[in-house]
Coordinates of C-alpha atoms in Angstrom, one line a residue:
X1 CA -25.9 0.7 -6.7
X2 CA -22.7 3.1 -7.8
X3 CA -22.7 4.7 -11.2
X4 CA -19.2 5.7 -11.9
X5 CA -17.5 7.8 -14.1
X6 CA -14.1 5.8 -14.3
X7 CA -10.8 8.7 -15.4
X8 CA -8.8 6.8 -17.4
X9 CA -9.0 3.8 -19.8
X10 CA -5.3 2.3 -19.1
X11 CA -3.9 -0.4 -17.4
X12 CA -5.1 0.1 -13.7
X13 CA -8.4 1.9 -15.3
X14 CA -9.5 -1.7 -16.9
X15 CA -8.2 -3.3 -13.6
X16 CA -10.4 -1.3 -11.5
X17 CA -13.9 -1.8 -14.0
X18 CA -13.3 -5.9 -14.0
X19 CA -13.6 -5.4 -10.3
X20 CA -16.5 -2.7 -10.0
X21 CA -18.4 -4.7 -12.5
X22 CA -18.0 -8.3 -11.0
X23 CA -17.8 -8.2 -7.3
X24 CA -21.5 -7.0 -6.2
X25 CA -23.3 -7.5 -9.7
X26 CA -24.9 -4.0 -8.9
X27 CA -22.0 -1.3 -9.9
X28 CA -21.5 0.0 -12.8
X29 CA -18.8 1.9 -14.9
X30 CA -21.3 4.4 -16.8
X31 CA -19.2 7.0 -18.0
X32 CA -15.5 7.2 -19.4
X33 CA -13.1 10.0 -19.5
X34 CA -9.6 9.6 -21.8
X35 CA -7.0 11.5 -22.9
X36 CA -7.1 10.0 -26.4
X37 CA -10.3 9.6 -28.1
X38 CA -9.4 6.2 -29.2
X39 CA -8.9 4.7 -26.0
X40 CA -12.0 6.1 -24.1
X41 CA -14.2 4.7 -27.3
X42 CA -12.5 1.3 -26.6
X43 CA -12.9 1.5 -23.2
X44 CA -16.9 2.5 -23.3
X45 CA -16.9 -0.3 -25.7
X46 CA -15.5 -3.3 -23.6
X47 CA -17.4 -1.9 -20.5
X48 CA -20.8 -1.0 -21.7
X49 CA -20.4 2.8 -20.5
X50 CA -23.0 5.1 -22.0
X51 CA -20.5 8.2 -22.3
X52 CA -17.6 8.6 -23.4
X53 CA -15.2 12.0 -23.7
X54 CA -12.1 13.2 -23.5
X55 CA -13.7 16.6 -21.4
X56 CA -13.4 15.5 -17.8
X57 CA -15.1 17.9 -16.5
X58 CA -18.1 16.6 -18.8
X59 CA -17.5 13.1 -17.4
X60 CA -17.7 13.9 -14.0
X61 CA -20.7 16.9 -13.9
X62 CA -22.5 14.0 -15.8
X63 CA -25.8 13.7 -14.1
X64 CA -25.8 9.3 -14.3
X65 CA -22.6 9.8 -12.1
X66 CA -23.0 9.3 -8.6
X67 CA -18.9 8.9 -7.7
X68 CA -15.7 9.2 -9.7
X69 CA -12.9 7.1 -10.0
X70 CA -9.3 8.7 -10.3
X71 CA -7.3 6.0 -12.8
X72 CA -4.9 8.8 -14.2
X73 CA -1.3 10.1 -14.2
X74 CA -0.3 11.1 -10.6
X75 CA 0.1 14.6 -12.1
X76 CA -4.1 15.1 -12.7
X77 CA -5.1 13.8 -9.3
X78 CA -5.5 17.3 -8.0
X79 CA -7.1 18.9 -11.2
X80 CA -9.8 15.8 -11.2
X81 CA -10.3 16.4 -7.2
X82 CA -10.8 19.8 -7.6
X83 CA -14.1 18.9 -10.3
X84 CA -15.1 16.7 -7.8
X85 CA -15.5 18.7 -5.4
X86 CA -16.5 21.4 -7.4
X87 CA -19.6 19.3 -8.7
X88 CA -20.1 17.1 -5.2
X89 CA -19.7 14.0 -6.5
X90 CA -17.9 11.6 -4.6
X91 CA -14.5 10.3 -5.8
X92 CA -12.0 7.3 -4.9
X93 CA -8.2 8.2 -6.1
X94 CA -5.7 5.5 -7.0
X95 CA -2.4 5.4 -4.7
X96 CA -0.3 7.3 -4.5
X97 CA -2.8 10.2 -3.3
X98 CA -0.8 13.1 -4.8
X99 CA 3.1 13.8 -6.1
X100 CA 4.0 15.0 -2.6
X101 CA 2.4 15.6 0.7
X102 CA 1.7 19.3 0.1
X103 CA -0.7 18.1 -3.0
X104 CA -1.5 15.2 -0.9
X105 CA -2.9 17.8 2.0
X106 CA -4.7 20.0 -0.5
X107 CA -6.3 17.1 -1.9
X108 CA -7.6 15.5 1.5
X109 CA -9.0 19.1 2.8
X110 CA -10.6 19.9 -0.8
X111 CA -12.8 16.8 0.1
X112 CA -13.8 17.6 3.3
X113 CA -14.3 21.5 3.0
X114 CA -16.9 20.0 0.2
X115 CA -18.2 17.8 2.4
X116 CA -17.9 14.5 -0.5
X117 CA -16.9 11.0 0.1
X118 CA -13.5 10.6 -0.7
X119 CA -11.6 6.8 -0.3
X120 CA -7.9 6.4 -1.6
X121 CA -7.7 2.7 -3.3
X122 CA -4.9 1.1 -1.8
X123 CA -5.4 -2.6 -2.8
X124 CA -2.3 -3.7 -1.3
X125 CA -4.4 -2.8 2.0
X126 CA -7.5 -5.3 0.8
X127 CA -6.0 -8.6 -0.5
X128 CA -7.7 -11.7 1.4
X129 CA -4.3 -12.9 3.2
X130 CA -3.5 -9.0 4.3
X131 CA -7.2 -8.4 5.7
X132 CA -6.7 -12.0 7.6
X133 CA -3.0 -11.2 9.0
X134 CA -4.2 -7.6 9.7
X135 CA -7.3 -9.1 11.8
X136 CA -4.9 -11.6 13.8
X137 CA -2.2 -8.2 14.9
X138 CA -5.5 -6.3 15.6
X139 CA -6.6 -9.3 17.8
X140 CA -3.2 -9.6 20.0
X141 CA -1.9 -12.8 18.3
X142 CA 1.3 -11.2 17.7
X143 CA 1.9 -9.4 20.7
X144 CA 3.1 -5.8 20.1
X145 CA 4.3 -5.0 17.3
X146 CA 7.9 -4.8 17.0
X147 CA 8.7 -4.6 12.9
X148 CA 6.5 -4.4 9.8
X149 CA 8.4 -5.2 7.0
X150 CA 6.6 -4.8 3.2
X151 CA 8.5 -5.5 -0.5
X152 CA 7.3 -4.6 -4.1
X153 CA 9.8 -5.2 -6.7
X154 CA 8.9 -5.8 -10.9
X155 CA 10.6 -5.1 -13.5
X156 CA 8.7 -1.8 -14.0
X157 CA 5.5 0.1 -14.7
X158 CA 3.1 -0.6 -18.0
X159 CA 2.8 3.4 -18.6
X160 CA 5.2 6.1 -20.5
X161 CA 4.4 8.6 -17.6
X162 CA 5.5 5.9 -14.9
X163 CA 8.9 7.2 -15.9
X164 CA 8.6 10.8 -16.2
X165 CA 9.9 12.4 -12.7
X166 CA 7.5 15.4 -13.3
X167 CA 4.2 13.4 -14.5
X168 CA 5.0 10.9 -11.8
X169 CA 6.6 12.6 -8.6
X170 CA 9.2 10.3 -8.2
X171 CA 9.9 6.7 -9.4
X172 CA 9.7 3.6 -8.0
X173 CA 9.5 4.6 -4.0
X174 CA 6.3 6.6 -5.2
X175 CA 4.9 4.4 -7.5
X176 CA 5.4 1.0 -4.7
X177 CA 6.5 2.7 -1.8
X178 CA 3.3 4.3 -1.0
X179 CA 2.1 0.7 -0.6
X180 CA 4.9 -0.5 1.6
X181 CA 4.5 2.4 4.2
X182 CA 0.5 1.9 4.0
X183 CA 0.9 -2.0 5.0
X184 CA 3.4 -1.1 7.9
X185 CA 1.2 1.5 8.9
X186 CA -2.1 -0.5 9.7
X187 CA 0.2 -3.4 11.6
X188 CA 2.0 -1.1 13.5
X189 CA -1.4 1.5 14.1
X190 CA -2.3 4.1 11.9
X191 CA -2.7 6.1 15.2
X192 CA 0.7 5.6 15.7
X193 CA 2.7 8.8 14.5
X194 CA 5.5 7.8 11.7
X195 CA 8.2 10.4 13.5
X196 CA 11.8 10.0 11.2
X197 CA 13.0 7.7 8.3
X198 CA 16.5 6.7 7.1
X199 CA 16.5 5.8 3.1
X200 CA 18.6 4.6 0.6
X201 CA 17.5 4.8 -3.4
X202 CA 19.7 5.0 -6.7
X203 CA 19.1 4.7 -10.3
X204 CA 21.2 1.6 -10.7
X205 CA 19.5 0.1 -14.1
X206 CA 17.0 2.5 -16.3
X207 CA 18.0 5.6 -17.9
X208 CA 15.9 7.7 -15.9
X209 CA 16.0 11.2 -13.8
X210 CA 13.7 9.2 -11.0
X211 CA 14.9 6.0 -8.5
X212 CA 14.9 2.5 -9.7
X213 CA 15.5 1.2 -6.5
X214 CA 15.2 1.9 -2.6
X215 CA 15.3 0.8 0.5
X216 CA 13.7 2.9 3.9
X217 CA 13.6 2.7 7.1
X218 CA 10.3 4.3 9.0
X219 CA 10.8 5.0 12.7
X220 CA 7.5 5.3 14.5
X221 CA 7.2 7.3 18.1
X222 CA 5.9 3.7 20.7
X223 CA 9.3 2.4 18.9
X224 CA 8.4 0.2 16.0
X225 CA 9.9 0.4 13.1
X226 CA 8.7 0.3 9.4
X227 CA 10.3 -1.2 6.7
X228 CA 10.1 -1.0 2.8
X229 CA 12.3 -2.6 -0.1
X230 CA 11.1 -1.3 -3.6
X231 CA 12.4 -1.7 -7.2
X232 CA 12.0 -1.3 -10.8
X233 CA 15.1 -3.7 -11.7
X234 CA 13.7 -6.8 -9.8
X235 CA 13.8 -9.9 -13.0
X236 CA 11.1 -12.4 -12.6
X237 CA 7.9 -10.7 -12.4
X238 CA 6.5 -9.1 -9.6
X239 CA 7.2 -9.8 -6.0
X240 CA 4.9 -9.2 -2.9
X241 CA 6.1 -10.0 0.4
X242 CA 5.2 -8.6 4.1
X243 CA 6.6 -9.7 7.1
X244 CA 5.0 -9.0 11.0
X245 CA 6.8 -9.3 14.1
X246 CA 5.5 -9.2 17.5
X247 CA 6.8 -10.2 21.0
X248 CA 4.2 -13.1 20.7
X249 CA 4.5 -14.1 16.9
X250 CA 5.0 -13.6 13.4
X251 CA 3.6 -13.4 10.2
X252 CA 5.0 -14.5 7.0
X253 CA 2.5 -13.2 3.4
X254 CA 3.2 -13.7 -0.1
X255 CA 0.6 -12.3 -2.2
X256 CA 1.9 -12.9 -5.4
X257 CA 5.2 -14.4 -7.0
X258 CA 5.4 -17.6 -4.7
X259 CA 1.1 -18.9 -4.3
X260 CA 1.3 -22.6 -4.5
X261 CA 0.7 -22.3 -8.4
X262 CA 3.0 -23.6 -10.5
X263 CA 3.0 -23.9 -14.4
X264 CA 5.1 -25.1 -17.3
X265 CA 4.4 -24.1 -20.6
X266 CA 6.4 -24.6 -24.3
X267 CA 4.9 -21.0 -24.6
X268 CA 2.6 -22.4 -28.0
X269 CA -1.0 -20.7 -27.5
X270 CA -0.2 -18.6 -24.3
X271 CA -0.3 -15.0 -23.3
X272 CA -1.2 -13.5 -20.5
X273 CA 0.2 -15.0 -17.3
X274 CA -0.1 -12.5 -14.6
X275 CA 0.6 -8.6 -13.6
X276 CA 4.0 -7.8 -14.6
X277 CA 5.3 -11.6 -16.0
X278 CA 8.2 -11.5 -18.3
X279 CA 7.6 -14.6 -20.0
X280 CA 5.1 -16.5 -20.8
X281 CA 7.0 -20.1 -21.6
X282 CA 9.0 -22.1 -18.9
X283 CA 8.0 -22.5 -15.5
X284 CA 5.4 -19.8 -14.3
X285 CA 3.5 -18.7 -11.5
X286 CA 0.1 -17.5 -12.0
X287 CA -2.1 -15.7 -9.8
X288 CA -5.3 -17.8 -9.2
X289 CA -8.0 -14.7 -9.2
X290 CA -5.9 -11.9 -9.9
X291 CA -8.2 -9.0 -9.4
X292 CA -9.5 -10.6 -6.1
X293 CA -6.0 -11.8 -4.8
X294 CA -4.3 -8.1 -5.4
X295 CA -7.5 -6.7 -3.1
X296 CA -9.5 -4.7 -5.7
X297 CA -13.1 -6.5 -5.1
X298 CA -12.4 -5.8 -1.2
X299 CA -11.0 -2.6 -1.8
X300 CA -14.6 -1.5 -4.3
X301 CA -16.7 -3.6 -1.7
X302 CA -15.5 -1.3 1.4
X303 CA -15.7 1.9 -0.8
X304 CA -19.1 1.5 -1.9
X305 CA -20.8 -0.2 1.5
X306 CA -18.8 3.2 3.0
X307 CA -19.9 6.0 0.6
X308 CA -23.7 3.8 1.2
X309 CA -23.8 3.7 5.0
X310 CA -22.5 7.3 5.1
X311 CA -18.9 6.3 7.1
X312 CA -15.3 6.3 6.3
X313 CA -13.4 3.8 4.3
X314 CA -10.5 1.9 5.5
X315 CA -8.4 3.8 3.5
X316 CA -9.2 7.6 3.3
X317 CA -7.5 10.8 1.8
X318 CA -6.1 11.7 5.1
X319 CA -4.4 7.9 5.0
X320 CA -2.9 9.0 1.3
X321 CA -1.6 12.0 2.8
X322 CA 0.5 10.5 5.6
X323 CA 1.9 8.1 3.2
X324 CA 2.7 11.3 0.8
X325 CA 4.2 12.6 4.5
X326 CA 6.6 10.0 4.5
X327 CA 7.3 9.5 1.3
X328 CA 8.6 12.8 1.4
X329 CA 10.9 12.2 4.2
X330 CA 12.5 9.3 2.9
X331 CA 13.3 11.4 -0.6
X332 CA 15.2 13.7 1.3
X333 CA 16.8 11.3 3.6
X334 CA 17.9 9.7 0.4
X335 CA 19.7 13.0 -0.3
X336 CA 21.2 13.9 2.9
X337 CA 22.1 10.3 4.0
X338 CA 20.8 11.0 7.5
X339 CA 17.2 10.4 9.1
X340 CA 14.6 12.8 8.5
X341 CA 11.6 14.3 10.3
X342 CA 8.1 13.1 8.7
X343 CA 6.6 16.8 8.5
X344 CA 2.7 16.1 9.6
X345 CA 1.7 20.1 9.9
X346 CA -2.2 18.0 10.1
X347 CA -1.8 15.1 12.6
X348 CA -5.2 13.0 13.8
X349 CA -3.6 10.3 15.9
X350 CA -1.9 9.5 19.5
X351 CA 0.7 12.2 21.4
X352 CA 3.3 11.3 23.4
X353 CA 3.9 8.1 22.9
X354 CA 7.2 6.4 24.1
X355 CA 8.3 3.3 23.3
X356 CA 6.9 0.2 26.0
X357 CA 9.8 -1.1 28.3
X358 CA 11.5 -4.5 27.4
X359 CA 11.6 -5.3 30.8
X360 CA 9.5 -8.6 31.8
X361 CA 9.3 -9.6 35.3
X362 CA 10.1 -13.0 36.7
X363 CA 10.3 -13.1 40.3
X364 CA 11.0 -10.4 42.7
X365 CA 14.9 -10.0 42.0
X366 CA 15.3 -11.0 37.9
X367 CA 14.1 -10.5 34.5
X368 CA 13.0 -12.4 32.0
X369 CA 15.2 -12.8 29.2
X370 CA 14.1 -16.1 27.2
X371 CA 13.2 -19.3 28.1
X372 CA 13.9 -22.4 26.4
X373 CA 14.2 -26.3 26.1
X374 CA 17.8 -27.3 25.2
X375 CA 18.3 -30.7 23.1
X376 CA 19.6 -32.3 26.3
X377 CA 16.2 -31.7 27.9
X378 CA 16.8 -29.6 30.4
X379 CA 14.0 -26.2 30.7
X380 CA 16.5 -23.1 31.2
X381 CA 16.2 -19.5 31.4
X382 CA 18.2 -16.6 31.2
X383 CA 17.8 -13.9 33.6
X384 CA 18.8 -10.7 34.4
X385 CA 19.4 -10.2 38.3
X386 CA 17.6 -6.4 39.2
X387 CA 20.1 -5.7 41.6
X388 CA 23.3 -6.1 39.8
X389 CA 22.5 -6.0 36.0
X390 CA 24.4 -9.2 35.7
X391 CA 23.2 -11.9 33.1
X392 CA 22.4 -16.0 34.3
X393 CA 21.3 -18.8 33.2
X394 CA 19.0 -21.2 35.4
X395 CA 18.1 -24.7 34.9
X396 CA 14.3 -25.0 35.8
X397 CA 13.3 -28.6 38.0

């Protein structure tokens, strides 16, 4: 059984207690730390918490608490980390990890000069349809991995601080990008270093300092390459997509917009549809268990059995930090319109790597380019002759 002390009673705060408190019927939210008095009195209310405050130090040094849960303003990550360590109590951060890598790196070594459990809560990284695709690339059914492709796009975030570049660290790429390089990361191999990225992002829509919409490019050193499309302008609700390619296969996921549910309503007695819905008459797509389907029972399940069995999570605070690490990257490659080195000053995976040759053998003297069954019946290939570099085609008997 966890105790928790959950920091912060908004949005992704009640998110994260649904889950704690349904998924193993054992965990519980005990204590509640708010900046406003009123909201961590509701919250300790619809949760059952025993204590409430807006001192988080007090929250976390409680001594019911046996791990913390980061639900605030990327802006306190590091101050609530800090007491964390400072009191040994083990904490799990909401994404993204910290403002920037710098905070990011702090963070993770913090943890681990302390000697805590530490996990970084990237549901994106837990839904049921990503942990089945991700055990299907991990198994070779896609071949190697060629392009990871992940998209977030709403119409914006729930929170006033969302859209403050100094409370927030950025806008949109932050806020949905940091789950986009996460999901290309475990396809392509999170041992895999992320070496350059190319980015686009503009305020085209809000009157904001921060990007409402972006579009990167992440280069990784065996070749593959990353890609994220994020926004904050997107009408419709919210929009989850990933695509996998391999040189065996693909994969196609839509975790949220387009299920298979489908609803009309006249609006009369509804309200809440789903995460970031615009409207709640007309045809609408619900999700069918929300906090299951957007990976946060998953997520809470791994955390837990990890902090119990005294091992590391899927996700970690070193995992946060590369994110922050390219994150980074693409902000400036968004300035200088050119690609940009992902600085990694604390790297834990594969050297050297070089992308795998594209050559495949076919006999002796050719490659193979593709092979095929024309409409007229025929089996064909097309080959590259060794030799001469010259390009045929060959009818097979």
């Amino acid at each position: 059984m966890q105790r928790i002390a959950m920091l912060g009673g908004g949005f992704i705060g009640r998110f994260y207690a649904e889950s704690i408190h349904g998924q193993r019927s054992r965990d519980k939210v005990v204590a509640i730390y708010a900046r406003r008095e009123e909201t961590a009195q509701k919250f300790a209310t619809d949760y059952g918490c025993d204590f409430a405050s807006t001192n988080m130090e007090e929250v976390i040094a409680h001594p019911d608490v046996d791990m913390v849960c980061i639900a605030l303003p990327n802006n306190i990550h590091e101050t609530a980390v800090n007491l964390c360590a400072k009191h040994k109590k083990s904490v799990v951060c909401t994404k993204p990890l910290g403002r920037n890598a710098e905070e990011a790196l702090r963070m993770m070594q913090t943890v681990e000069e302390a000697g805590i459990f530490a996990g970084y809560l990237e549901d994106l990284c837990y839904t049921p349809k990503f942990l089945k695709s991700l055990e299907s690339v991990k198994s070779g059914a896609l071949g190697r991995i060629l392009w990871a492709k992940s998209r977030e796009t709403h119409p914006g975030p729930h929170s006033d601080w969302f859209w403050d570049k100094e409370q927030a660290g950025g806008g949109c790429m932050l806020d949905l990008g940091c789950h986009c390089v996460e999901i290309s990361r475990n396809f392509i191999g999170k041992d895999v270093r992320p070496v350059e990225v190319m980015c686009w992002a503009a305020t085209q829509v809000k009157p904001i300092d921060a990007e409402d919409h972006a579009i990167a490019l992440v280069k990784y050193e065996n070749g593959a390459i990353g890609q994220f499309e994020v926004s904050w302008t997107f009408r419709g609700g919210m929009d989850l997509r990933d695509e996998v390619m391999g040189t065996e296969g693909t994969i196609w996921i839509n975790n949220f917009l387009r299920t298979g549910f489908e609803m009309f309503t006249t609006g009369k007695g509804a309200d809440y549809v789903a995460e970031k819905a615009e409207s709640n008459t007309g045809w609408l797509f619900p999700v069918g268990d929300e906090v299951n389907d957007l990976g946060y029972n998953h997520m809470f399940t791994d955390m837990f059995k990890s902090q119990e069995e005294g091992r590391d999570p899927a996700e970690t605070f070193y995992d946060g930090y590369i994110v922050n690490a390219v994150l980074d990257a693409a902000y400036k490659s968004a300035e200088t319109k050119q690609w940009e080195p992902v600085n990694l000053p604390v790297w834990r995976g594969q050297e050297g790597l070089k992308p795998e040759s594209t050559l495949v053998e076919y006999d002796a003297d050719h490659y193979l380019i593709k092979q095929e069954m024309t409409h007229d019946g025929r089996n064909k290939v097309i080959l590259k002759e060794k030799a001469s570099g010259k390009i045929i085609e060959r009818d097979i008997v």
